[in-house]
Structure formats: structure tokens, C-alpha cells
XYZ file of C-alpha atoms in Angstrom:
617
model
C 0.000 0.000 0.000
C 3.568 2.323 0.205
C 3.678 5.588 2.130
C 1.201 6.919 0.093
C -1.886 5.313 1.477
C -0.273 5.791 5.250
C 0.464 9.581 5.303
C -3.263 9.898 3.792
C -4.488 7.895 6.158
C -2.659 9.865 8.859
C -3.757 13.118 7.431
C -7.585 11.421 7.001
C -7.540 10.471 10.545
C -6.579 13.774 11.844
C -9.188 15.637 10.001
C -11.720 13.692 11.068
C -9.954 13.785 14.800
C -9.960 17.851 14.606
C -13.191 18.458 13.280
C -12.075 19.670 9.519
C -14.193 17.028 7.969
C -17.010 18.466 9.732
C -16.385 21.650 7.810
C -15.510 19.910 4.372
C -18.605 18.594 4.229
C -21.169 20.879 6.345
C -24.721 19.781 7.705
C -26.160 22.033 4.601
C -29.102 21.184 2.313
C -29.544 22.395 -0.561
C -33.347 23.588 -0.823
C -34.694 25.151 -4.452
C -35.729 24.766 -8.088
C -32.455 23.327 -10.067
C -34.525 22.371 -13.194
C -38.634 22.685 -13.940
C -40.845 19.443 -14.901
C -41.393 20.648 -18.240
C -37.435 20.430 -18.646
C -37.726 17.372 -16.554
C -39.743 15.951 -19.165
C -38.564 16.941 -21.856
C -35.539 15.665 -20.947
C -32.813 16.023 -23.567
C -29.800 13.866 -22.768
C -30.778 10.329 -23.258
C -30.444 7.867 -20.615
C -30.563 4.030 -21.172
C -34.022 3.585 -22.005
C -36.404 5.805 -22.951
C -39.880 4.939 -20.834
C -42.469 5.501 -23.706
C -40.483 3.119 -26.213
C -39.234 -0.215 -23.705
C -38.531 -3.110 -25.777
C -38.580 -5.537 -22.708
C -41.065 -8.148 -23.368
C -44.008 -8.095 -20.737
C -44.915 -10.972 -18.204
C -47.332 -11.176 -15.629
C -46.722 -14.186 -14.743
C -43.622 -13.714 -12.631
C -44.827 -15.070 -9.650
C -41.782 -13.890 -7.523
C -41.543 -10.803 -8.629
C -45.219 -10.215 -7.413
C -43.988 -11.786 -3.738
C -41.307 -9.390 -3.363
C -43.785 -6.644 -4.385
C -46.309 -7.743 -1.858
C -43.667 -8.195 0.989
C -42.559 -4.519 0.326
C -46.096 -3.749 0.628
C -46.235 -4.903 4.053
C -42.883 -3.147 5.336
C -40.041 -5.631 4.509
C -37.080 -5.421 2.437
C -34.698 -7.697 1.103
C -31.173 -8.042 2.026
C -28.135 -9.554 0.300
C -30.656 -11.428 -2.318
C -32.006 -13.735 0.295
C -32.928 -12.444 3.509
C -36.202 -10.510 4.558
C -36.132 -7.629 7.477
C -39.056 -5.657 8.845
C -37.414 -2.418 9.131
C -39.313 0.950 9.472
C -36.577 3.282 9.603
C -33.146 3.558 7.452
C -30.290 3.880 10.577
C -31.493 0.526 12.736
C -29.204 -2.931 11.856
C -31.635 -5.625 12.053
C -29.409 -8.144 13.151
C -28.238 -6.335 16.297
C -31.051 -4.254 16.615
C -28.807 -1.414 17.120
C -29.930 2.468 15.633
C -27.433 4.444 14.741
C -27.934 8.411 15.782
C -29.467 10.116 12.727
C -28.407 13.813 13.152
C -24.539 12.750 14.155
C -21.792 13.707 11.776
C -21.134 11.338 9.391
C -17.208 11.677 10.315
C -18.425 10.160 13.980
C -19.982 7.312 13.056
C -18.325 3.865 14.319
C -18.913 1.269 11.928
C -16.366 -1.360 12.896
C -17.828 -1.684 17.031
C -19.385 -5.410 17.617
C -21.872 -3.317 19.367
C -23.079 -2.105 15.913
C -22.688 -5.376 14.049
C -22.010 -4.816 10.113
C -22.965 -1.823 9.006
C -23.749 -2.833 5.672
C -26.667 -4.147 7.310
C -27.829 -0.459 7.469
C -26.350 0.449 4.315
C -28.298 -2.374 1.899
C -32.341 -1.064 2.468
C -30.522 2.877 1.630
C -29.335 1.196 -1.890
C -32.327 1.322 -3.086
C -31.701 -1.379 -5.147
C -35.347 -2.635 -4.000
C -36.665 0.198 -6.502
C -36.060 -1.921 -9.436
C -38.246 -4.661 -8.548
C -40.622 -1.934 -7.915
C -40.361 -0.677 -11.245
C -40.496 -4.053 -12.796
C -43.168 -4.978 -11.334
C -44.675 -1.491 -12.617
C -43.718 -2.330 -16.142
C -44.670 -6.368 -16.155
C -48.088 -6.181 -14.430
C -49.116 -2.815 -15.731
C -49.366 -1.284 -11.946
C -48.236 2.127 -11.178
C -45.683 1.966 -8.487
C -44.757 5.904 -8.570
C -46.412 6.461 -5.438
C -44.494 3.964 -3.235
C -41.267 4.846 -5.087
C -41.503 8.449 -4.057
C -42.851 7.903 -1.148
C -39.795 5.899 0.137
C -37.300 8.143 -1.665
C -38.847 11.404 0.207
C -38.874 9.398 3.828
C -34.882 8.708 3.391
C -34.158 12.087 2.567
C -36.221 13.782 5.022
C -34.720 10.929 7.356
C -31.251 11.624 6.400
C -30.510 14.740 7.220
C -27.054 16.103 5.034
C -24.038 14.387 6.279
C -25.241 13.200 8.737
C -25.632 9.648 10.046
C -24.572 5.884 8.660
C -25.697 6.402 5.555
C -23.762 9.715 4.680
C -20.332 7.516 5.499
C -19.285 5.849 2.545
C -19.278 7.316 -0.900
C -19.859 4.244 -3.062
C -23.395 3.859 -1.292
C -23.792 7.211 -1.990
C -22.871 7.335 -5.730
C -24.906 3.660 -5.921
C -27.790 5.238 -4.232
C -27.918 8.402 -6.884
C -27.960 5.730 -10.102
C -30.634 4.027 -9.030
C -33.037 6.914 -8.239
C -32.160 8.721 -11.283
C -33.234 5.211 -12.937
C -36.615 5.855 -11.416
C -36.321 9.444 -12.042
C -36.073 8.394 -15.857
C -38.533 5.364 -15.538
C -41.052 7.961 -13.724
C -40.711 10.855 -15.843
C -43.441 11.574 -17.513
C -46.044 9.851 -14.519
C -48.360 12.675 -13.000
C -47.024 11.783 -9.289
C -43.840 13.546 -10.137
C -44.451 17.518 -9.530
C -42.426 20.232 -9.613
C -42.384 20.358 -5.566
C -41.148 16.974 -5.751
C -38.808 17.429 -8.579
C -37.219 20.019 -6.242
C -36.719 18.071 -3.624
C -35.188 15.100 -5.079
C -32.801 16.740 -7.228
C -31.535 19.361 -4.317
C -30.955 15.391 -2.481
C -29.119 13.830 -5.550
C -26.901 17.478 -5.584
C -25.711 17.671 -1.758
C -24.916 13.691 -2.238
C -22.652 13.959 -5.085
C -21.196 17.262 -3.637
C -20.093 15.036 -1.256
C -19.005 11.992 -3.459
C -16.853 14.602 -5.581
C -15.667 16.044 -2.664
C -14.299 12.978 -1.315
C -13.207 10.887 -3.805
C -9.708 11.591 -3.365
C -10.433 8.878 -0.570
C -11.242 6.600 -2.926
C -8.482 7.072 -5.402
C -5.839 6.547 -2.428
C -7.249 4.642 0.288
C -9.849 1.841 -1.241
C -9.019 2.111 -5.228
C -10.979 -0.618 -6.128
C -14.777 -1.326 -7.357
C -15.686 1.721 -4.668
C -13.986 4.155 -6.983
C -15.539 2.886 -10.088
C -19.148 3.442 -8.617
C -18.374 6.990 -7.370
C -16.581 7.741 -11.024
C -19.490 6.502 -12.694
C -22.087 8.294 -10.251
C -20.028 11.492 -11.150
C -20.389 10.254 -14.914
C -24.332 9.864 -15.168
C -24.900 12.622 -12.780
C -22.673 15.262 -14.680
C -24.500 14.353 -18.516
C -28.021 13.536 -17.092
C -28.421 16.362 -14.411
C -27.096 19.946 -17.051
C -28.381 21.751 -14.215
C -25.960 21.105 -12.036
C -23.440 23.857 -11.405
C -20.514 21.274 -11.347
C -21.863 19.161 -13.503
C -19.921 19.136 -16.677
C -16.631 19.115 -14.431
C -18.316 16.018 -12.967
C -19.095 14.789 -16.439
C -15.801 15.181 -17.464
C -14.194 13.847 -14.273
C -16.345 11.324 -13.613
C -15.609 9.559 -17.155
C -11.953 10.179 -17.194
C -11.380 8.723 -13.618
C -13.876 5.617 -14.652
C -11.494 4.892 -18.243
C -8.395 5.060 -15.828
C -9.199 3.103 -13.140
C -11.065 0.125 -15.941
C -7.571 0.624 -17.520
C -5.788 -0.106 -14.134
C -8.301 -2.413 -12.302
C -8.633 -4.982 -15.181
C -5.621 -6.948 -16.309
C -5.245 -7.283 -20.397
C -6.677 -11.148 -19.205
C -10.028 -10.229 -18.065
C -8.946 -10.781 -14.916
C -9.760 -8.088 -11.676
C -7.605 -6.657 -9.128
C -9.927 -7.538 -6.350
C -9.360 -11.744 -6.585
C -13.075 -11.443 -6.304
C -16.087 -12.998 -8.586
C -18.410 -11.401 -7.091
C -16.941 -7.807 -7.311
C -15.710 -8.794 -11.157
C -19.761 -8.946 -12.202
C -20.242 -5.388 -9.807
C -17.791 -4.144 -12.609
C -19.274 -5.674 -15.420
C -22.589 -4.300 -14.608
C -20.587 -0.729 -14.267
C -19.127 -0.882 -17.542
C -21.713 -1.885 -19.391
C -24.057 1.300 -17.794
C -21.233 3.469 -18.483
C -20.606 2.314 -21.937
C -24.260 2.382 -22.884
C -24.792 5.432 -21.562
C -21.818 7.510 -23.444
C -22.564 6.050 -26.506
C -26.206 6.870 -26.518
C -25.027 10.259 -25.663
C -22.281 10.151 -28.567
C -19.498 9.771 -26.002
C -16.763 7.165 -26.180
C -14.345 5.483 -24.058
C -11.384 4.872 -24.872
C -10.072 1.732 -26.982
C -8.653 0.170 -23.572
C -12.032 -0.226 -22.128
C -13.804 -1.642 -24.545
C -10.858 -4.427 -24.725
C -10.651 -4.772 -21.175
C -14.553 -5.069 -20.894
C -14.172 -7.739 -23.751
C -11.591 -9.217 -21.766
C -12.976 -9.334 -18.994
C -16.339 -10.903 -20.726
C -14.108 -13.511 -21.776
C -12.631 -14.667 -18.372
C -16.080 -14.826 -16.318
C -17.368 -16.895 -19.819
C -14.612 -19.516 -19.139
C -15.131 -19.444 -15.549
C -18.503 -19.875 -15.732
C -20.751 -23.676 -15.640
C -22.816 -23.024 -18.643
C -25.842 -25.315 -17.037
C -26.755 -22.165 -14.829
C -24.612 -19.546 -15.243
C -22.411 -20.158 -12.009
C -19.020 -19.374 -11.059
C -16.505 -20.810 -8.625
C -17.741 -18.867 -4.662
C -13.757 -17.400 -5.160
C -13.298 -14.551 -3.378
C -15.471 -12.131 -1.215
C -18.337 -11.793 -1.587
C -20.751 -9.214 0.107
C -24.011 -10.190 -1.645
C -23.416 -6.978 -4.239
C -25.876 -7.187 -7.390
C -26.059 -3.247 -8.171
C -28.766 -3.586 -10.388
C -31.005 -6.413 -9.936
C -33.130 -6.021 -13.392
C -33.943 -9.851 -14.054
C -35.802 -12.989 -11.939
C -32.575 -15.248 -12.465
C -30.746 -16.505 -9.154
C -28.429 -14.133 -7.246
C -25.250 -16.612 -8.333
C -26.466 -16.885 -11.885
C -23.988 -14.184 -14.085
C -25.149 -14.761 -17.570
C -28.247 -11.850 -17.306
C -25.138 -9.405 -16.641
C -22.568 -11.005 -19.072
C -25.215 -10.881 -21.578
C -25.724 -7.430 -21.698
C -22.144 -6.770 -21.479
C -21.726 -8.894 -24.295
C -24.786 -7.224 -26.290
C -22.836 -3.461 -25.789
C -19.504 -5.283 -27.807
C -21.086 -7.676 -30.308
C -23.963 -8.376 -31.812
C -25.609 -11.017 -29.495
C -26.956 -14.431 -30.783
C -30.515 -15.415 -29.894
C -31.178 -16.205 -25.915
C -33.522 -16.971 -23.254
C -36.325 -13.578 -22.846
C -35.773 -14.319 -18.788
C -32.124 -13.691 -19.824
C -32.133 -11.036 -22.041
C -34.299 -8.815 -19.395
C -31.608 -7.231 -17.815
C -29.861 -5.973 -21.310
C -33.104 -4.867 -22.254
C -33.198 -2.112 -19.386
C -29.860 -1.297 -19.510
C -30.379 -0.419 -23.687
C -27.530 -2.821 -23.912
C -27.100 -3.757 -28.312
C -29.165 -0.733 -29.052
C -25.597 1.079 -30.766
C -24.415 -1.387 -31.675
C -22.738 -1.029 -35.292
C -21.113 -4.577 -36.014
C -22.293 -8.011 -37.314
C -19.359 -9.625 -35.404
C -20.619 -12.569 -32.705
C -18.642 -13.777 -29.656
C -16.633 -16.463 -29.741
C -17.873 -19.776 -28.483
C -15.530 -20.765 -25.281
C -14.952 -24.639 -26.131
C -13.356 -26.769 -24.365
C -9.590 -27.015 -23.350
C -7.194 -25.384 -20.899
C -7.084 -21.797 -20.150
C -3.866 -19.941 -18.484
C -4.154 -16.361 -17.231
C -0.536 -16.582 -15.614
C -0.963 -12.662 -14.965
C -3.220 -12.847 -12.060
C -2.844 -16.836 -11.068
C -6.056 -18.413 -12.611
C -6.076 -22.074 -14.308
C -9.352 -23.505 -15.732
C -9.998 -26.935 -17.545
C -13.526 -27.379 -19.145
C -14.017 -30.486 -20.695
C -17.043 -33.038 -20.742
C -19.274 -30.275 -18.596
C -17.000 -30.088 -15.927
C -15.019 -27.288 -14.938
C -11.796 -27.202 -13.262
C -10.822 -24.210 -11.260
C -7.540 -23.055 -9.117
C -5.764 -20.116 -8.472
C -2.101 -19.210 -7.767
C -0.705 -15.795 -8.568
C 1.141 -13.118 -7.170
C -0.026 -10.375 -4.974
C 0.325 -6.558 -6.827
C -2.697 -5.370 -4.384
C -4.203 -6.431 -0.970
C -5.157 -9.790 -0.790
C -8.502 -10.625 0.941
C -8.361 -14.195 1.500
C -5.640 -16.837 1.857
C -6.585 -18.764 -0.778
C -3.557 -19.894 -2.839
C -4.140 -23.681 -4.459
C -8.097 -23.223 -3.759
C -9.343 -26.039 -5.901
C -12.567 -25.925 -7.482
C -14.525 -28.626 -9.449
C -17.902 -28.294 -10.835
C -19.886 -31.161 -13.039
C -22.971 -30.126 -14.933
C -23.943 -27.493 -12.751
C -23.238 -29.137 -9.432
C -20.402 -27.692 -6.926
C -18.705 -31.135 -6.260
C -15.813 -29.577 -4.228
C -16.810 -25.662 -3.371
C -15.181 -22.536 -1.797
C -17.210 -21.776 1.773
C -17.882 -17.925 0.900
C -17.812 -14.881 2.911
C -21.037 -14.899 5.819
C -20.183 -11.486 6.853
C -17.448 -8.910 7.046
C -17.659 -7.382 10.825
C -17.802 -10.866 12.338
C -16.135 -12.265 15.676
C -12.489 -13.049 15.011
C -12.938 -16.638 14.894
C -15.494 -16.800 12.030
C -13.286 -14.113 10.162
C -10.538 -16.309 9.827
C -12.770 -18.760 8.439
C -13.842 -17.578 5.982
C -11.499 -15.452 4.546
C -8.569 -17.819 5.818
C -7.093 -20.939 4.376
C -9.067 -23.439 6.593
C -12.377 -22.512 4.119
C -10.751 -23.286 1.025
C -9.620 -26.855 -0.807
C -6.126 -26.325 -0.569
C -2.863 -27.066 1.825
C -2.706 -25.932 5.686
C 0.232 -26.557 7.857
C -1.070 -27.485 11.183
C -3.906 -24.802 11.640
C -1.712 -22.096 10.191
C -3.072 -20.163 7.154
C -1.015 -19.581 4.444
C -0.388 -15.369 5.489
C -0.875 -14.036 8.602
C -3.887 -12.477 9.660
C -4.761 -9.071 11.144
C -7.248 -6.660 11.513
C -10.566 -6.956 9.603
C -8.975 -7.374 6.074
C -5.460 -7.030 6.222
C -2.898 -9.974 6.066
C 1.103 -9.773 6.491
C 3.494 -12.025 4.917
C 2.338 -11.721 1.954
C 2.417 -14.967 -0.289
C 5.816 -14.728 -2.820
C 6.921 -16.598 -6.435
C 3.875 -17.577 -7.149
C 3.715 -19.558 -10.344
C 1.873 -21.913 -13.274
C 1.818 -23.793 -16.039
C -0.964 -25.819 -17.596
C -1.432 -28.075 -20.848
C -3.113 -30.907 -22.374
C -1.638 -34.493 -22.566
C -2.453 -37.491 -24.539
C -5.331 -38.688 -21.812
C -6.595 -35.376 -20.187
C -5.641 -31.726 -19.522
C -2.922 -30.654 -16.717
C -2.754 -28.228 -14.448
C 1.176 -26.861 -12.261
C 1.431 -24.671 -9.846
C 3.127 -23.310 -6.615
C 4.106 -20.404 -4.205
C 6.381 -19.161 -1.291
C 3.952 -18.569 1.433
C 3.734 -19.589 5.567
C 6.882 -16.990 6.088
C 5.619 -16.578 9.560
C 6.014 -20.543 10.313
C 9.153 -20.708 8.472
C 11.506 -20.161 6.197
C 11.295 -21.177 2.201
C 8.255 -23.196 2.650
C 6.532 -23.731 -0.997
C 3.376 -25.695 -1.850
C 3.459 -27.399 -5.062
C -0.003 -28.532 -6.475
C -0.399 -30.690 -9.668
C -3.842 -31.443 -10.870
C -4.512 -33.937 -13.675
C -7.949 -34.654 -15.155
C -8.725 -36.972 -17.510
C -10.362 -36.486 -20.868
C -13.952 -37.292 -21.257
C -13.968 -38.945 -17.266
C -15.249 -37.503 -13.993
C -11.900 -38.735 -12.326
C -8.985 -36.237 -11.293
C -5.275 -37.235 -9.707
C -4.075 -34.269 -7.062
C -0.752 -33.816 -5.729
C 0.770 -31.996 -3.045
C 4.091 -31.399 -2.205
C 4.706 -28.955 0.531
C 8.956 -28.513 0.869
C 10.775 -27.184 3.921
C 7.680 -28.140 6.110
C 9.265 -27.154 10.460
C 9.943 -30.000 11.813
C 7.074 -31.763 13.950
C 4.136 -30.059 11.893
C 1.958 -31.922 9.891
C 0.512 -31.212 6.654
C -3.428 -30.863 6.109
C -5.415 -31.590 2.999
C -8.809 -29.823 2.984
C -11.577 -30.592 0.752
C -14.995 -28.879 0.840
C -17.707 -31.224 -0.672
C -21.435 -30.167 -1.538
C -24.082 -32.162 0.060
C -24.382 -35.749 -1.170
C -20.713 -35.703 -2.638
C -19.828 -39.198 -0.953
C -22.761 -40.630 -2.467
C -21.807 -40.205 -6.391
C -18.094 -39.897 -5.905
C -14.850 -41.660 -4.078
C -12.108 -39.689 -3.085
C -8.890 -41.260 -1.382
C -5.418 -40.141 -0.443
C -2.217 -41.816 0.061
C 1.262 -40.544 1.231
C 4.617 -40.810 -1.015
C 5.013 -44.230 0.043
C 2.127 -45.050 -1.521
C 0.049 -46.006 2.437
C -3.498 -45.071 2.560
C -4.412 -41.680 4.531
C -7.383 -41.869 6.552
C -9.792 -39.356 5.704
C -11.001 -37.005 8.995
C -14.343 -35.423 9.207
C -14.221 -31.684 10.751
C -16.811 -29.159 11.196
C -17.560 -26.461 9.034
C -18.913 -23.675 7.757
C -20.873 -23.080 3.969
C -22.085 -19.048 3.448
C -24.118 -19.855 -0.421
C -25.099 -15.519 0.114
C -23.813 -13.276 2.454
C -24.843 -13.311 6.035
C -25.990 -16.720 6.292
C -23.858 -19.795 6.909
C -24.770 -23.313 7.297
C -22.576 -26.075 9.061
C -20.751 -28.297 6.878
C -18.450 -31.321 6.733
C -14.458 -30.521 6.244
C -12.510 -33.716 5.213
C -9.169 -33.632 6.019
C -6.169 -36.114 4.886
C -3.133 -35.120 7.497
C 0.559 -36.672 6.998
C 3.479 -36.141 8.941
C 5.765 -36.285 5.207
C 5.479 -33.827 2.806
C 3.830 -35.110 0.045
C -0.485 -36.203 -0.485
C -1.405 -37.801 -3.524
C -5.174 -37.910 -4.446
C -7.497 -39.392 -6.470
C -11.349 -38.111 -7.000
C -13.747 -40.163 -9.356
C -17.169 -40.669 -9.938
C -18.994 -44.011 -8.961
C -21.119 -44.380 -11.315
């Protein structure tokens, strides 16, 4: 993170100590007329759809859709895609029941006490996210939902008073918060609810919150640089061209888009691959990008070259990753329960409604599924599109992005996942050699996910520690140390892979320097064979310059019924049998819940474990 990041930190710290960041961003609303409804309406720079002329093919017959409606109806929200809270106000964590103080300083707020509990708690009912269900459900069963959508975006900001409380603290819920209201801004436009008293007052909101995004963003760019800045570029972006009236707003425009092209440059690796080791948080981008590309083009705005390659890129890596049964990906990496803008009835882990859209902004997209194509309907995605050219079909074979660490085999509908590469920005989880094998769909041998980020310290090392992941421990250590929250020391070193085919199946070669606070020179070397056209794979681990007196540990995470439809068996280099162990653990499918699972664990006292996994059948 270099000196950089500390002496900001420092200087951060001490404004918020001294009270300057209480005068940076004053307790100061912003109260009359930026822009009338007839300008309103007759809006002139064109957003991603255009409300009178929706080419998203109706269906009232989404059952769910029409639940989630009702159970809004009644005072409860969704969180993280799975769980449902009766929550009146916007400042009170439903887990802990704690309310946070609604007229404090933002600058005061503690989010990291276990008093508080995770504050994202707070933070996902003021994403508003929940409006696009609202709006769908609007669109699909021919119900007006303008009342209720005002109504709930009035009560926050009347609620919220200007920098003040939890929801004032972090800029990227901010910025997020600002997209999706001027979504129902757009949706809403012409719909006699929306006055000119109303008007007022929601635009004066959306001004004083990116006043504050643009005023800290120099935050982002040093301290978090990562997805966060994205969002807050992009919010700067759509606010700047869709909001004219704005003093700032073409220096946000401008700003905005040249800080979102730098950082897509920077975040994204020529691979496809993203900085943050994180699935989840590589789709938040994807959604981003294809919003921000969308939206300069319909406003004859470009990006430049380097995104759209790094978007394409990027496209191409999730496709490879992906199960194509039901659009799944390996659980690699954190994962906070993030969909930014949830604009289709497919599951929460299923990526191909936002990889389709991206894919409809760069090509021109081949005939899919109407459930599918929902999602690039509302986001205009293939409307500007000028080329005939189709993506490439990802077939089957072995795939190497040595620049970030990631190995995949697909062959047979199975797909083979591990990672080992080098560190260039903080690491999250401890994760290095995290095998993952999927079959048709099915998780045979999974990741355990995130549950939640303020946890107790024990389920925090978990989850984001080696112990969660199929891959080598020695003893109970994890492969870097931990520390606070999300920081780890010891950073794994010479990390390194090859991969290839060979006359009877596809290989996969890796290893890494890590454990350099158990000893010296310790490196894990992981082979992984799998044969053509079989459900059978040969691991091997060699762990060199293990301390003396510690044992090695083998971890496998298996889904639920694994034992039944496959054998798996170890043996040490002499070729004797290692008896498998059963230990308790811990499966998170979305964040916040977790569900106790079996860990089975081959330990040796050598160096070397050599197994096999195979179907039964």
C-alpha cells in the first residue's frame, strides 16, 4: 500500500480527529428549483431507455416478482438477495437491533464496534436497489408503483438529514444510491405523481450527495481504489451528462468519465482478470461498464479503446469461468451479496443476465432466453451497436491467465478451477491452491464464501482464511498471517503456473512461497490432472521445507451428497493409505448466512499427499 496510502491515512484520521471534515462537508441542504418538470420531461440527454419506447417483453406471470412486491407492501425489504427484514426506519441494523444516531456527523460514526454489528446491514435497504423490482413490477403487471417509489425516496431524505448519520459515510453507497433513483427518475418521468415540488426536492438530495461523493473521492483514489472508486466515477459520470443543471456538472461529467477509463484501464488486467481476486466484485464491474458504456454512446461519447478491450476481456474470463448449465461461477473470493442492479428474476449466483448485456454493448448477441435477455433490455444494452461480429464460443480445453494466477480446464461439462498468482494489491483471502470442481452445474468440491465482514475473530478467519478453502494448511496455520478486519502480512511470494493438455486429459502446475511466519522457504506445489472425457482427477501436493514436527493438512470442501456419487482417497509418497477425517464447518451460499458443513481432512506427517477423486457411477 507504500507511504502513500499511510500519510493519507494519517492526514484522514486527523481531520476527522480535529473536526475539519465536519467543515468539508457541512450539515447544509440544498433547498430550491435546479430544473422545472417541463425540462424534466422533456428531458434532452438520453439515458438508457427511454420509458415511452421499452422493448422488454411483458410478463405477468412472474410469480416472484409479485412476492417481493407484496412483501414490500407490508414493510419488509430484502437483504443480500435472500434475507427478509421488517425495518421501518433507514439507521437501525436488524441483526443487532442497534440504531445508529441520525443527526450525528457522518465523520463520527463507528462502523467497525461489535456493538453495531455490520454496518452494511444499514447500508443495503438505503441502496435502493429494491426500486427496481418496484419498477419491474410497474412495467410487467401494468401497476403504477410511482407512489411507493416516491414515497420511500422522500422518507430517506427527510430521514437523512445532510451528512449526517450511517448512511452519509461511505461514498460508493452514496454514488450507488444516486444511479438508481435517477433510474426511477427516468422510468417515472413523464407519470403525474412527479411535480415540480417533488422534482425540487429530489434533485436538491441527488446534488448535496454527489457534492459530497466529488468532494471525497480523493479517498477513494488513495485509500480503497478498487470497485468503490468505479461506482463513485461513474455516479459522477451519469450525474454530470443527465443532471445539465448542475453547477458542477460538466466538471463532474468530465471527471467522472476520465477517472472511470483510468481506473477500468488499471483495475482490469489485459486477461479479463480483476484486481480484487473477487467474482463477485468482477460482475459489480461488469454491470458498471456496461451502464457506463451504454450510456456515453447513446449520448455520442466514447471510451477509450482500452475499455472496450478490457470489458471484452474481462467478458471472456467470467465466460470460461462460468458452468454453462446455470450460469455459475466458482464462490472465489469475497463476496458481500453486491448485485447493483437487480433487473432480471434469475438466481443471485447466476452471471449470464449481466454477461449478456455486457456482451450485447460489444457484439452483436446471438438469440437467448427472454428471462435472460431482461436485464440488457433495461440497460439499452445492443441498441448502438454497429457490427455483425458474434462472440466467440468458449470450447473446451485449458485456459492460463498466468498474470493474475487463474487455471481452468472445461471439458465433458466439468469445470476445473484453481488459483495461484502473485499479490500486486491487498489480498482478501488466503486462498492460494483453492481447488474448485464443478460437473454439470453441481459444486462437487466448493469454496465456503464470505457470511459477513464485521464478524467475531474466529469466524473471520474462516472464511477469509485458508481453513475454508480446498487447498494445503500446515497445522492450523493459514497460508499469510492475519490481522485486523482485512489485512494480512506475509504476503504470499513466487507464485507460479503452467498448464497443458496431454495425450489422456488436460494438466494443471502450480506453486508459491507462502507460511513466512512458520518458516523459512516453505513452498506448496499442487499438480492437478484430469482426464479427458472422465469424472476422475489425480491431485498432488508437495509442501517442501515443512518445520519439523508439523503436519501437513489436505482440505476438501464437498457439496451435500458428494460421498454418495463420488470416491475420493489419499495416500502418502510411500504409496500407504491416509485416513480421511471429518471436521466441522462452515458453507455461506449468500452473504450473512452460513450453514454447518463437513471438512474432510487427509493429514501426513511427510510432505507429500497424492489424491485421487472419481465418480462411482
Amino acid at each position: 500500500m507504500g507511504w502513500r496510502y499511510v500519510l493519507f491515512r494519517a492526514r484522514y484520521w486527523l481531520q476527522a480527529k480535529t473536526g475539519i471534515l465536519k467543515l468539508r462537508f457541512p450539515k447544509r441542504a440544498t433547498r430550491r428549483s435546479l430544473m422545472t418538470i417541463r425540462e424534466w420531461r422533456n428531458h434532452k440527454p438520453a439515458f438508457l431507455f427511454d420509458p415511452e419506447k421499452l422493448t422488454v417483453e411483458r410478463n405477468a406471470g412472474i410469480i416472484g416478482l409479485k412476492w417481493r412486491v407484496d412483501q414490500m407492501n407490508k414493510g419488509r425489504f430484502r437483504y443480500f438477495s435472500n434475507h427478509w427484514f421488517e425495518v421501518a426506519d433507514w439507521h437501525t441494523n436488524p441483526l443487532t437491533g442497534f440504531v445508529y444516531p441520525k443527526y450525528q456527523h457522518w465523520s463520527g460514526v463507528n462502523d467497525l464496534s461489535p456493538k453495531t454489528g455490520d454496518i452494511k446491514y444499514v447500508w443495503e435497504k438505503s441502496r435502493f436497489t429494491f426500486l427496481y423490482d418496484l419498477i419491474r413490477y410497474d412495467f410487467h403487471f401494468s401497476e403504477d408503483q410511482s407512489v411507493k417509489v416516491f414515497e420511500l425516496i422522500t422518507d430517506w431524505i427527510d430521514k437523512n438529514p445532510v451528512n449526517c448519520g450511517p448512511n452519509w459515510k461511505c461514498s460508493q453507497e452514496i454514488a450507488l444510491r444516486v444511479l438508481n433513483w435517477t433510474f426511477a427518475l427516468h422510468y417515472y418521468r413523464l407519470s403525474q405523481t412527479l411535480n415540480q415540488l417533488l422534482l425540487d426536492r429530489i434533485l436538491s438530495s441527488i446534488y448535496d450527495q454527489m457534492c459530497h461523493v466529488a468532494t471525497n473521492i480523493r479517498f477513494s483514489e488513495i485509500a480503497v481504489r478498487n470497485n468503490h472508486l468505479l461506482t463513485e466515477a461513474l455516479g459522477l459520470f451519469t450525474t454530470g451528462l443527465q443532471f445539465p443543471c448542475f453547477p458542477e456538472s460538466e466538471r463532474w461529467r468530465s471527471h467522472g468519465k476520465r477517472l472511470f477509463e483510468r481506473e477500468i484501464c488499471s483495475q482490469i488486467t489485459p486477461e479479463g482478470t480483476y484486481l480484487q481476486f473477487s467474482m463477485n466484485y468482477h460482475r459489480v464491474v461488469i454491470q458498471l461498464m456496461t451502464w457506463a458504456i451504454q450510456l456515453a454512446e447513446f449520448n455520442n461519447e466514447w471510451f477509450s479503446e482500452t475499455v472496450y478491450e478490457q470489458a471484452d476481456a474481462s467478458l471472456r474470463f467470467l465466460r470460461i469461468c462460468m458452468d454453462e448449465s446455470n450460469g455459475r461461477l466458482p464462490h472465489y473470493g469475497h463476496n458481500d451479496g453486491a448485485l447493483f442492479f437487480p433487473l432480471s428474476e434469475c438466481d443471485f449466483r447466476d452471471f449470464r443476465p449481466q454477461l449478456i448485456a455486457l456482451e450485447s454493448v460489444l457484439y452483436r448477441l446471438k438469440e437467448s432466453d427472454a428471462v435472460l435477455n431482461e436485464e440488457k433490455e433495461w440497460l439499452g444494452a445492443g441498441q448502438t451497436i454497429d457490427t455483425e461480429e458474434q462472440m466467440e464460443a468458449i470450447l473446451d480445453g485449458v485456459f492460463n491467465f498466468r498474470e493474475e494466477g487463474y487455471y481452468v480446464v472445461r471439458d465433458a461439462a466439468t469445470v476445473t478451477f484453481l488459483r495461484c498468482g502473485n499479490y500486486y494489491s491487498r489480498p482478501f483471502q488466503a486462498d492460494h491452491n483453492h481447488l474448485d470442481i464443478w460437473i454439470n452445474g453441481r459444486n462437487i468440491l466448493r469454496d465456503a464464501g464470505t457470511w459477513l465482514y464485521n464478524a467475531d475473530d474466529e469466524s473471520t478467519r474462516y472464511f477469509s482464511g485458508t481453513r475454508s478453502h480446498n487447498t494445503i494448511m500446515i497445522e492450523n496455520f493459514d497460508q499469510m498471517q492475519k490481522q485486523h478486519r482485512f489485512i494480512w502480512t506475509h504476503w504470499i511470494t513466487n507464485a507460479k503456473g503452467k498448464s497443458g493438455t496431454a495425450d489422456d486429459g488436460f494438466w494443471i502446475e502450480t506453486e508459491f512461497e507462502g507460511f513466512r511466519h512458520v518458516g523459512k522457504g516453505i513452498v506448496h506445489r499442487r499438480r492437478v490432472v484430469k482426464k479427458a472425457d472422465q469424472l476422475h482427477w489425480l491431485v498432488e501436493d508437495r509442501v517442501l521445507n515443512v518445520p519439523k514436527g508439523m503436519r501437513i493438512r489436505q482440505l476438501w470442501h464437498p457439496d451435500e451428497g458428494f460421498l454418495d456419487d463420488f470416491r475420493i482417497g489419499a495416500v502418502d509418497e510411500q504409496g500407504f493409505e491416509i485416513p480421511v477425517v471429518l471436521e466441522n464447518g462452515w458453507y455461506s451460499e449468500v452473504y450473512g448466512e452460513k450453514s454447518e458443513c463437513d471438512v474432510m481432512v487427509y493429514e501426513s506427517g511427510g510432505n507429500f499427499i497424492q489424491t485421487v477423486i472419481e465418480s462411482r457411477a
